Coordinates of C-alpha atoms in Angstrom, one line a residue:
Chain M
M1 CA -218.6 -58.5 -140.5
Y2 CA -222.0 -57.7 -139.1
H3 CA -221.9 -60.9 -137.0
L4 CA -218.4 -60.1 -135.7
R5 CA -219.6 -56.6 -134.6
L6 CA -222.5 -58.3 -132.9
I7 CA -220.2 -60.7 -131.0
G8 CA -218.2 -57.6 -130.0
S9 CA -221.2 -56.0 -128.4
F10 CA -222.4 -59.2 -126.8
A11 CA -219.0 -59.7 -125.2
K12 CA -219.0 -56.0 -124.1
I13 CA -222.4 -56.2 -122.4
S14 CA -221.5 -59.4 -120.7
A15 CA -218.3 -58.0 -119.4
Q16 CA -220.1 -54.9 -118.0
N17 CA -222.7 -57.2 -116.4
E18 CA -220.0 -59.2 -114.7
M19 CA -218.0 -56.2 -113.5
A20 CA -221.0 -55.0 -111.6
Y21 CA -220.6 -57.9 -109.1
R22 CA -217.0 -57.4 -107.8
A23 CA -217.2 -60.1 -105.1
N24 CA -217.9 -62.6 -107.9
F25 CA -214.4 -62.0 -109.2
W26 CA -212.8 -63.4 -106.0
I27 CA -215.2 -66.3 -105.9
S28 CA -214.4 -67.0 -109.5
L29 CA -210.7 -66.8 -108.7
L30 CA -211.1 -69.2 -105.8
N31 CA -212.9 -71.7 -108.1
S32 CA -210.2 -71.4 -110.7
A33 CA -207.6 -72.1 -108.1
L34 CA -209.4 -75.1 -106.7
N35 CA -209.9 -76.5 -110.2
L36 CA -206.2 -76.1 -110.9
V37 CA -205.0 -77.5 -107.6
T38 CA -207.3 -80.5 -107.5
G39 CA -206.3 -81.3 -111.1
I40 CA -202.6 -81.1 -110.5
L41 CA -202.6 -82.9 -107.1
G42 CA -204.7 -85.6 -108.6
V43 CA -202.0 -86.3 -111.2
W44 CA -199.2 -85.8 -108.7
V45 CA -200.6 -88.3 -106.2
L46 CA -200.8 -90.9 -108.9
F47 CA -197.2 -90.5 -110.2
E48 CA -195.8 -90.5 -106.6
Q49 CA -196.8 -94.2 -106.6
I50 CA -195.9 -95.2 -110.2
E51 CA -193.5 -94.2 -113.0
T52 CA -195.7 -94.7 -116.0
L53 CA -199.3 -95.5 -116.6
N54 CA -199.9 -97.5 -119.8
G55 CA -197.0 -95.7 -121.4
W56 CA -198.0 -92.2 -120.1
D57 CA -195.5 -90.5 -117.8
L58 CA -196.0 -87.4 -115.6
P59 CA -195.3 -84.7 -118.2
A60 CA -197.5 -86.3 -120.8
T61 CA -200.4 -86.7 -118.4
L62 CA -200.0 -83.1 -117.2
A63 CA -200.1 -82.0 -120.9
I64 CA -203.5 -83.7 -121.2
L65 CA -204.6 -82.0 -118.1
G66 CA -203.5 -78.6 -119.5
V67 CA -205.5 -79.2 -122.6
Y68 CA -208.5 -80.4 -120.6
L69 CA -208.4 -77.2 -118.5
S70 CA -207.9 -75.0 -121.6
V71 CA -210.8 -76.6 -123.4
G72 CA -213.0 -76.3 -120.4
A73 CA -212.1 -72.6 -120.1
L74 CA -212.9 -71.9 -123.7
R75 CA -216.2 -73.6 -123.3
G76 CA -216.9 -71.5 -120.2
L77 CA -216.0 -68.4 -122.1
F78 CA -219.0 -68.3 -124.4
I79 CA -220.3 -71.7 -125.4
S80 CA -221.8 -72.8 -122.1
P81 CA -223.0 -69.4 -120.9
S82 CA -224.9 -69.0 -124.2
L83 CA -226.3 -72.4 -124.7
D84 CA -227.2 -73.0 -121.0
T85 CA -229.7 -70.2 -121.1
L86 CA -231.9 -72.4 -123.2
T87 CA -231.8 -75.5 -121.0
G88 CA -233.1 -76.4 -117.5
M89 CA -236.2 -75.6 -115.5
D90 CA -235.6 -71.8 -115.7
G91 CA -234.3 -72.0 -119.3
E92 CA -235.8 -70.1 -122.1
V93 CA -237.4 -73.2 -123.7
W94 CA -239.2 -74.2 -120.5
T95 CA -240.4 -70.8 -119.5
G96 CA -241.2 -69.6 -123.1
K97 CA -238.8 -66.7 -123.0
F98 CA -237.3 -68.1 -126.2
D99 CA -240.1 -66.1 -127.9
F100 CA -238.0 -63.0 -127.5
T101 CA -234.9 -64.7 -129.0
L102 CA -236.9 -65.9 -132.0
L103 CA -238.3 -62.4 -132.6
K104 CA -234.9 -60.8 -133.0
P105 CA -233.7 -60.2 -136.6
V106 CA -230.6 -62.3 -136.3
D107 CA -230.1 -66.0 -137.0
V108 CA -231.3 -68.1 -134.1
Q109 CA -228.4 -70.5 -133.9
F110 CA -225.9 -67.6 -134.0
Q111 CA -227.7 -65.8 -131.1
A112 CA -228.0 -69.0 -129.1
S113 CA -224.3 -69.7 -129.5
F114 CA -222.7 -66.3 -128.9
R115 CA -224.9 -64.0 -126.9
H116 CA -223.5 -64.5 -123.4
W117 CA -219.8 -64.3 -122.5
H118 CA -218.0 -65.0 -119.3
P119 CA -214.7 -63.1 -119.4
L120 CA -213.4 -64.4 -116.1
A121 CA -212.9 -67.8 -117.9
L122 CA -209.8 -66.2 -119.5
I123 CA -208.1 -66.8 -116.1
D124 CA -208.8 -70.5 -116.4
L125 CA -207.5 -70.4 -120.0
A126 CA -204.3 -68.8 -118.8
L127 CA -203.9 -71.4 -116.0
G128 CA -204.6 -74.3 -118.4
L129 CA -202.1 -73.1 -121.0
G130 CA -199.6 -72.6 -118.1
V131 CA -200.0 -76.2 -117.1
L132 CA -199.5 -77.2 -120.7
Y133 CA -196.5 -75.0 -121.1
L134 CA -194.8 -76.5 -117.9
A135 CA -195.6 -80.0 -119.0
V136 CA -194.2 -79.6 -122.5
S137 CA -191.0 -78.0 -121.2
Q138 CA -190.7 -81.0 -118.8
M139 CA -190.9 -83.3 -121.8
G140 CA -187.9 -81.7 -123.2
S141 CA -189.5 -80.9 -126.5
S142 CA -189.2 -77.3 -127.7
F143 CA -191.9 -75.0 -129.0
T144 CA -191.5 -74.6 -132.7
A145 CA -193.7 -72.5 -135.0
G146 CA -194.9 -75.8 -136.5
S147 CA -195.9 -77.4 -133.2
L148 CA -197.6 -74.2 -132.0
L149 CA -199.5 -73.9 -135.3
S150 CA -200.7 -77.5 -135.3
F151 CA -201.7 -77.1 -131.7
A152 CA -203.8 -74.1 -132.5
V153 CA -205.4 -75.9 -135.4
A154 CA -206.1 -79.0 -133.3
L155 CA -207.5 -76.9 -130.5
A156 CA -209.8 -75.2 -132.9
I157 CA -211.0 -78.6 -134.2
A158 CA -211.5 -79.8 -130.6
M159 CA -213.6 -76.7 -129.8
T160 CA -215.7 -77.1 -132.9
L161 CA -216.4 -80.7 -132.0
L162 CA -217.2 -79.8 -128.4
Y163 CA -219.5 -77.0 -129.7
A164 CA -221.3 -79.5 -132.0
I165 CA -221.9 -81.9 -129.1
L166 CA -223.3 -79.2 -126.9
L167 CA -225.4 -77.7 -129.7
V168 CA -227.0 -81.1 -130.2
F169 CA -227.9 -81.2 -126.5
A170 CA -229.3 -77.7 -126.7
G171 CA -231.4 -78.8 -129.7
L172 CA -232.7 -81.9 -127.9
V173 CA -234.1 -79.7 -125.2
F174 CA -236.9 -78.8 -127.6
W175 CA -238.0 -82.4 -127.4
S176 CA -237.5 -82.9 -123.7
P177 CA -237.2 -79.5 -121.9
G178 CA -236.4 -80.9 -118.5
F179 CA -233.8 -83.5 -119.4
L180 CA -230.3 -82.8 -118.1
F181 CA -228.3 -83.7 -121.2
T182 CA -225.4 -81.4 -120.3
W183 CA -225.2 -82.8 -116.8
V184 CA -224.7 -86.3 -118.2
F185 CA -222.2 -85.1 -120.7
D186 CA -220.2 -83.1 -118.1
G187 CA -219.9 -86.3 -116.0
I188 CA -218.5 -88.2 -118.9
F189 CA -216.4 -85.3 -120.1
Q190 CA -214.5 -85.4 -116.8
M191 CA -212.9 -88.6 -118.0
A192 CA -211.0 -86.5 -120.5
R193 CA -208.8 -85.1 -117.7
Y194 CA -206.7 -88.3 -118.1
P195 CA -205.3 -89.8 -121.3
V196 CA -207.9 -92.0 -122.9
G197 CA -205.2 -94.7 -123.3
I198 CA -205.4 -95.5 -119.6
Y199 CA -209.0 -96.7 -119.7
P200 CA -210.1 -100.3 -120.5
T201 CA -210.3 -101.0 -124.2
W202 CA -214.1 -100.9 -124.4
L203 CA -214.2 -97.6 -122.6
Q204 CA -211.5 -96.2 -125.0
W205 CA -213.6 -97.2 -127.9
L206 CA -216.7 -95.5 -126.4
L207 CA -214.7 -92.3 -125.6
T208 CA -213.3 -92.1 -129.1
W209 CA -216.3 -92.8 -131.3
L210 CA -219.5 -92.5 -129.3
V211 CA -218.5 -89.5 -127.1
P212 CA -215.4 -88.2 -128.9
I213 CA -213.8 -86.6 -125.8
G214 CA -210.6 -88.5 -126.6
I215 CA -210.2 -86.5 -129.7
I216 CA -211.0 -83.3 -127.9
T217 CA -208.1 -83.5 -125.4
T218 CA -205.6 -86.1 -126.7
V219 CA -205.2 -84.8 -130.3
P220 CA -204.2 -81.2 -129.3
A221 CA -201.7 -82.5 -126.7
E222 CA -200.1 -84.7 -129.4
A223 CA -199.1 -81.6 -131.3
F224 CA -196.2 -81.3 -128.8
T225 CA -195.3 -84.9 -128.5
G226 CA -194.7 -85.2 -132.2
N227 CA -197.3 -87.9 -132.6
L228 CA -199.7 -85.7 -134.6
N229 CA -199.5 -86.3 -138.3
L230 CA -201.3 -84.4 -141.0
S231 CA -203.8 -87.2 -141.9
M232 CA -204.9 -87.3 -138.2
L233 CA -205.4 -83.5 -138.2
V234 CA -207.3 -83.5 -141.5
G235 CA -209.4 -86.5 -140.5
S236 CA -210.5 -85.0 -137.1
G237 CA -211.1 -81.7 -138.9
L238 CA -213.5 -83.4 -141.4
F239 CA -215.1 -85.2 -138.5
A240 CA -215.7 -81.9 -136.6
L241 CA -217.1 -80.3 -139.7
V242 CA -219.6 -83.1 -140.3
A243 CA -220.5 -83.0 -136.6
V244 CA -221.2 -79.3 -136.7
I245 CA -223.4 -79.6 -139.8
C246 CA -225.4 -82.4 -138.2
A247 CA -225.7 -80.5 -134.9
S248 CA -227.0 -77.4 -136.7
L249 CA -229.6 -79.6 -138.5
V250 CA -230.8 -81.1 -135.2
F251 CA -230.9 -77.6 -133.6
R252 CA -232.9 -76.1 -136.4
L253 CA -235.3 -79.1 -136.4
G254 CA -235.7 -78.5 -132.7
V255 CA -236.4 -74.8 -133.1
R256 CA -239.2 -75.6 -135.5
R257 CA -240.8 -77.8 -132.8
Y258 CA -240.8 -74.9 -130.3
A259 CA -244.4 -74.0 -129.4
S260 CA -243.8 -71.4 -126.7
A261 CA -245.2 -71.9 -123.2
S262 CA -248.8 -71.8 -121.9
S263 CA -251.1 -69.5 -123.8
Chain W
M1 CA -239.4 -81.0 -81.4
N2 CA -242.4 -82.4 -83.1
P3 CA -241.7 -86.0 -84.2
R4 CA -245.2 -86.7 -85.7
G5 CA -245.0 -83.6 -87.9
G6 CA -241.5 -84.4 -88.8
W7 CA -242.5 -87.9 -89.9
A8 CA -245.3 -86.6 -92.0
L9 CA -242.9 -84.2 -93.7
I10 CA -240.5 -87.1 -94.4
K11 CA -243.2 -89.2 -96.0
R12 CA -244.4 -86.3 -98.1
T13 CA -241.0 -85.4 -99.4
W14 CA -240.2 -89.0 -100.1
A15 CA -243.4 -89.4 -102.2
S16 CA -242.7 -86.3 -104.2
W17 CA -239.1 -87.3 -104.9
M18 CA -240.1 -90.7 -106.1
Q19 CA -242.3 -88.9 -108.7
H20 CA -239.3 -87.2 -110.2
R21 CA -237.0 -90.1 -109.9
S22 CA -235.5 -90.0 -113.4
F23 CA -234.2 -86.5 -112.7
F24 CA -232.5 -87.8 -109.5
F25 CA -231.2 -90.9 -111.3
L26 CA -229.3 -88.5 -113.6
L27 CA -227.9 -86.6 -110.7
A28 CA -226.7 -89.9 -109.1
F29 CA -225.1 -90.9 -112.4
G30 CA -223.1 -87.7 -112.5
W31 CA -221.8 -88.2 -109.0
M32 CA -220.7 -91.7 -109.8
I33 CA -218.3 -90.6 -112.5
P34 CA -215.4 -89.0 -110.5
P35 CA -214.8 -92.1 -108.3
L36 CA -215.2 -94.3 -111.4
I37 CA -212.4 -92.4 -113.1
Y38 CA -210.1 -93.1 -110.2
L39 CA -211.3 -96.7 -110.2
F40 CA -210.0 -97.1 -113.7
V41 CA -206.9 -95.0 -113.1
W42 CA -205.8 -97.0 -110.1
S43 CA -206.8 -100.4 -111.4
T44 CA -204.8 -99.7 -114.6
A45 CA -201.9 -98.6 -112.4
A46 CA -201.9 -101.7 -110.4
G47 CA -202.2 -104.0 -113.4
G48 CA -201.1 -107.5 -112.4
E49 CA -199.1 -106.2 -109.4
T50 CA -199.8 -104.1 -106.3
V51 CA -199.6 -100.4 -105.7
G52 CA -199.2 -99.3 -102.1
G53 CA -200.1 -102.8 -101.0
L54 CA -203.4 -102.9 -102.9
T55 CA -204.2 -105.2 -105.9
R56 CA -206.2 -104.3 -109.0
G57 CA -209.3 -106.1 -107.6
E58 CA -208.9 -104.4 -104.2
F59 CA -208.9 -101.0 -105.9
V60 CA -212.1 -101.9 -107.8
A61 CA -213.7 -103.0 -104.5
Y62 CA -212.5 -99.8 -102.7
Y63 CA -213.9 -97.5 -105.3
L64 CA -217.2 -99.4 -105.8
I65 CA -217.8 -99.2 -102.0
L66 CA -216.7 -95.5 -102.1
I67 CA -219.3 -94.7 -104.8
L68 CA -222.0 -96.1 -102.5
V69 CA -220.6 -94.4 -99.3
N70 CA -220.1 -91.1 -101.1
Q71 CA -223.8 -91.0 -102.2
L72 CA -225.0 -92.2 -98.8
T73 CA -223.1 -89.4 -97.0
Y74 CA -223.4 -86.6 -99.5
A75 CA -225.5 -83.9 -98.0
Q76 CA -227.0 -82.0 -100.9
T77 CA -229.4 -80.1 -98.6
N78 CA -226.5 -77.9 -97.5
W79 CA -226.6 -76.2 -100.8
T80 CA -230.3 -75.4 -100.5
V81 CA -230.2 -74.2 -96.9
G82 CA -227.9 -71.3 -97.9
D83 CA -230.3 -70.4 -100.7
L84 CA -233.3 -70.5 -98.4
I85 CA -231.6 -68.0 -96.0
R86 CA -230.5 -65.7 -98.9
D87 CA -233.9 -65.4 -100.6
G88 CA -236.0 -65.4 -97.5
S89 CA -237.8 -68.6 -98.0
M90 CA -236.5 -69.7 -94.6
N91 CA -239.6 -67.8 -93.2
V92 CA -241.9 -70.7 -94.1
W93 CA -239.7 -73.1 -92.2
L94 CA -239.3 -70.9 -89.2
L95 CA -243.1 -70.5 -88.9
R96 CA -243.8 -74.2 -88.8
P97 CA -244.2 -75.8 -85.4
M98 CA -241.1 -77.9 -85.8
S99 CA -237.4 -77.4 -86.2
P100 CA -236.3 -76.6 -89.8
I101 CA -233.8 -79.4 -89.4
Y102 CA -236.7 -81.7 -90.3
N103 CA -236.8 -80.1 -93.7
A104 CA -233.2 -81.0 -94.3
L105 CA -233.6 -84.5 -92.8
S106 CA -236.7 -85.3 -94.9
T107 CA -234.9 -84.4 -98.2
E108 CA -231.9 -86.4 -96.9
I109 CA -233.9 -89.5 -96.4
A110 CA -235.9 -89.2 -99.6
G111 CA -232.7 -88.5 -101.5
K112 CA -230.8 -91.5 -100.1
V113 CA -233.6 -93.9 -101.0
V114 CA -234.0 -92.5 -104.5
Y115 CA -230.2 -92.4 -105.3
M116 CA -229.7 -95.9 -104.0
L117 CA -232.4 -97.2 -106.2
F118 CA -230.2 -96.2 -109.1
T119 CA -226.7 -96.5 -107.7
A120 CA -226.9 -99.8 -106.0
P121 CA -227.9 -101.8 -109.1
V122 CA -225.4 -100.0 -111.3
A123 CA -222.6 -100.7 -108.8
L124 CA -223.7 -104.3 -108.7
V125 CA -223.5 -104.6 -112.5
L126 CA -220.1 -102.9 -112.5
A127 CA -219.0 -105.4 -109.8
I128 CA -219.9 -108.3 -112.1
F129 CA -217.8 -106.8 -115.0
L130 CA -214.9 -105.4 -113.1
R131 CA -214.4 -108.3 -110.7
P132 CA -213.6 -106.7 -107.3
E133 CA -211.7 -108.7 -104.7
A134 CA -212.4 -108.1 -101.0
T135 CA -213.1 -110.2 -98.0
F136 CA -215.3 -108.6 -95.4
S137 CA -214.7 -110.0 -91.9
L138 CA -217.6 -109.9 -89.4
G139 CA -215.7 -107.5 -87.2
N140 CA -215.1 -105.0 -90.0
T141 CA -218.6 -105.2 -91.2
L142 CA -219.9 -104.5 -87.7
L143 CA -217.6 -101.5 -87.3
F144 CA -218.5 -100.3 -90.8
I145 CA -222.1 -99.5 -89.7
P146 CA -221.3 -97.0 -87.0
S147 CA -218.5 -95.5 -89.0
L148 CA -220.9 -95.0 -91.9
L149 CA -223.5 -93.4 -89.6
F150 CA -220.8 -91.1 -88.1
A151 CA -219.6 -90.2 -91.6
W152 CA -223.1 -89.2 -92.6
A153 CA -223.7 -87.2 -89.5
L154 CA -220.3 -85.5 -89.7
R155 CA -220.7 -84.6 -93.4
F156 CA -224.3 -83.4 -92.8
F157 CA -223.7 -81.2 -89.8
W158 CA -220.3 -79.9 -91.2
G159 CA -222.0 -78.8 -94.4
Y160 CA -225.0 -77.4 -92.4
W161 CA -222.9 -75.1 -90.3
L162 CA -221.1 -73.9 -93.4
A163 CA -224.4 -73.3 -95.1
L164 CA -225.6 -71.3 -92.0
L165 CA -222.8 -68.8 -92.7
A166 CA -225.3 -67.5 -95.2
Y167 CA -226.7 -65.6 -92.3
W168 CA -223.6 -63.4 -92.3
T169 CA -222.4 -63.5 -95.9
T170 CA -224.2 -64.0 -99.2
R171 CA -221.3 -66.0 -100.5
A172 CA -221.4 -69.1 -98.4
Q173 CA -221.5 -71.3 -101.4
A174 CA -217.8 -70.7 -101.9
F175 CA -217.1 -72.5 -98.6
L176 CA -219.1 -75.5 -99.8
S177 CA -217.1 -75.6 -103.1
L178 CA -213.9 -75.5 -101.0
Q179 CA -215.2 -78.3 -98.9
D180 CA -216.0 -80.4 -101.9
S181 CA -212.5 -79.9 -103.3
L182 CA -211.0 -80.9 -99.9
I183 CA -213.2 -84.0 -99.7
F184 CA -212.0 -84.9 -103.2
L185 CA -208.4 -84.5 -102.3
L186 CA -208.2 -85.7 -98.7
G187 CA -211.4 -87.8 -98.4
G188 CA -210.1 -90.8 -100.2
Q189 CA -211.4 -90.1 -103.6
V190 CA -208.3 -89.2 -105.6
A191 CA -206.6 -92.1 -103.8
P192 CA -207.1 -94.2 -100.8
M193 CA -205.6 -92.4 -97.8
V194 CA -202.8 -95.0 -97.4
L195 CA -201.6 -94.0 -100.9
L196 CA -201.4 -90.3 -100.3
P197 CA -197.8 -88.9 -100.2
G198 CA -196.4 -88.4 -96.7
S199 CA -197.5 -84.9 -95.6
M200 CA -200.8 -85.2 -97.4
A201 CA -201.7 -88.4 -95.6
W202 CA -200.9 -86.7 -92.3
I203 CA -203.2 -83.8 -93.1
A204 CA -205.9 -86.2 -94.3
R205 CA -205.6 -88.1 -91.0
L206 CA -206.1 -85.0 -88.9
L207 CA -208.7 -83.0 -90.8
P208 CA -212.4 -84.1 -90.8
F209 CA -212.7 -84.7 -94.6
R210 CA -211.4 -88.3 -94.7
Y211 CA -213.9 -89.3 -92.0
M212 CA -216.8 -88.2 -94.2
V213 CA -216.2 -90.6 -97.1
G214 CA -213.0 -92.6 -97.2
F215 CA -212.8 -93.9 -93.6
P216 CA -215.8 -96.2 -93.6
V217 CA -214.6 -97.7 -96.9
E218 CA -211.2 -98.4 -95.3
V219 CA -212.9 -99.9 -92.3
L220 CA -215.0 -102.3 -94.4
M221 CA -212.1 -103.2 -96.6
G222 CA -210.0 -104.0 -93.5
I223 CA -206.9 -102.2 -94.8
L224 CA -206.2 -100.4 -91.6
P225 CA -204.1 -101.8 -88.7
S226 CA -206.0 -101.9 -85.4
D227 CA -204.3 -98.8 -83.8
E228 CA -205.2 -96.8 -86.9
L229 CA -208.7 -98.1 -86.7
V230 CA -209.2 -97.0 -83.1
F231 CA -207.6 -93.6 -83.8
G232 CA -209.9 -93.1 -86.8
L233 CA -213.0 -93.9 -84.9
I234 CA -212.1 -91.5 -82.1
A235 CA -211.2 -88.8 -84.5
Q236 CA -214.4 -89.3 -86.5
A237 CA -216.6 -89.2 -83.4
G238 CA -214.7 -86.1 -82.2
W239 CA -215.2 -84.2 -85.4
M240 CA -218.8 -85.2 -85.5
V241 CA -219.5 -83.8 -82.0
M242 CA -217.6 -80.7 -83.0
A243 CA -219.7 -80.3 -86.2
M244 CA -222.9 -80.7 -84.2
A245 CA -221.8 -78.1 -81.6
L246 CA -220.9 -75.6 -84.3
Y247 CA -224.3 -76.2 -86.0
L248 CA -226.2 -75.6 -82.7
F249 CA -224.2 -72.5 -81.9
L250 CA -224.5 -70.9 -85.3
W251 CA -228.1 -71.8 -85.5
C252 CA -228.9 -70.1 -82.2
I253 CA -227.1 -66.9 -82.9
G254 CA -227.8 -66.9 -86.7
T255 CA -231.6 -67.2 -86.4
R256 CA -231.7 -64.3 -84.1
R257 CA -229.8 -62.2 -86.6
Y258 CA -232.0 -63.3 -89.5
E259 CA -234.0 -60.7 -91.3
A260 CA -236.1 -62.1 -94.1
V261 CA -235.4 -60.6 -97.5
G262 CA -238.1 -59.9 -100.1
G263 CA -241.9 -60.2 -99.8

């Protein structure tokens, strides 16, 4: 309860902070629109030339894009703004400002994960879900309570997994403060805007097991195609759980290595 | 103009960039991924047949060359010029006895060398695994060199005049993100220009963005009929002169308007 109240005040402060810069709203809107338009046109150009791609047609590929955009939006809502303050050349670990975070009487991992919010990411979330809605109605499948529920569960699992990955990267910063772990991951994560099934087999394997971005976007989209069975859901849920536990361990080990900066 | 000072600056920047090469290698890795995604997408789409007249191997060749051309013409300085104007660090450059364009040029040259040290070997390894198919005729190779130089100059000066808008508005970065999206869509990255649907191909042919990345690749691959080739070279040169003129104009009136910020 206490933690939920804290999240509430973190979100409120962040929202007030952002509202102070009104022009930012328009820039943010422009970037959301660009993201949406490039995503959709990218898929459209492809399906102007061909009917199906390794068994994926236009609506199914658009559904993946919708999930990709929604996952990216949820990440931009709090995970990235919070964790990114640790990393990089002006990050807290490099500059030693992490001292102040450690001194606060709240769990470090909780603070590091929830303290900054970016409410404008909700626009991206609406756009992403909109793309998904259009794609699913094109497929001819209807929205039932069951499919919506399994989508919500699968999306929660996907976000947990993504959070675990980003938390590991945030933890690794304590070993190598200047390394751009997230930049590398972001590059690879872009591959998730298309179904993993269209990549060569070795890359599919890599994208499912080594960097599980396939699970992050493909599994939630499958909730609407009817390909999602309970064992898949439970299996990926367990996988996400193990990933979060391991990630927390890495992060905590990292925090113990922290030796502040300079004197 | 002060060529000797400029040359010293170029040497110094190059030496300092080489020291941080692992950081720049990571940047180069991130830039490789989007064209790589479309390499896989289109080569899967082509399969054993052709799409829009291109075979699987030709798509691989097109995108591997595009990865190199994209990094050779990418003008990252344009992002920093806007920052320099905004935070007032431009003062330092204005006080030196040479044109601040040398500052941008020196990072350009240092950058290209460092990025190519990473990207060229990686592209070579990818070429061994992905088996590109292309025949480079002597004429096309000879035409490729000026079209690559024009593409670099066009992208550099186009981005530079956009960055100079920072003299008037603090939000010039938005124009650069818009430009990056347009290059992605129309510059031959999402698909080779010949594969874009009707109206989009027309827009791509008229606007400058295709001439910054995609056009040199098309020239080297020899996929353009000769009248298209001539039209392209003229359009490219025209846009380049236009970009330079805009840069000179905005530089002259902008610098007069400049009031340093901060201390």
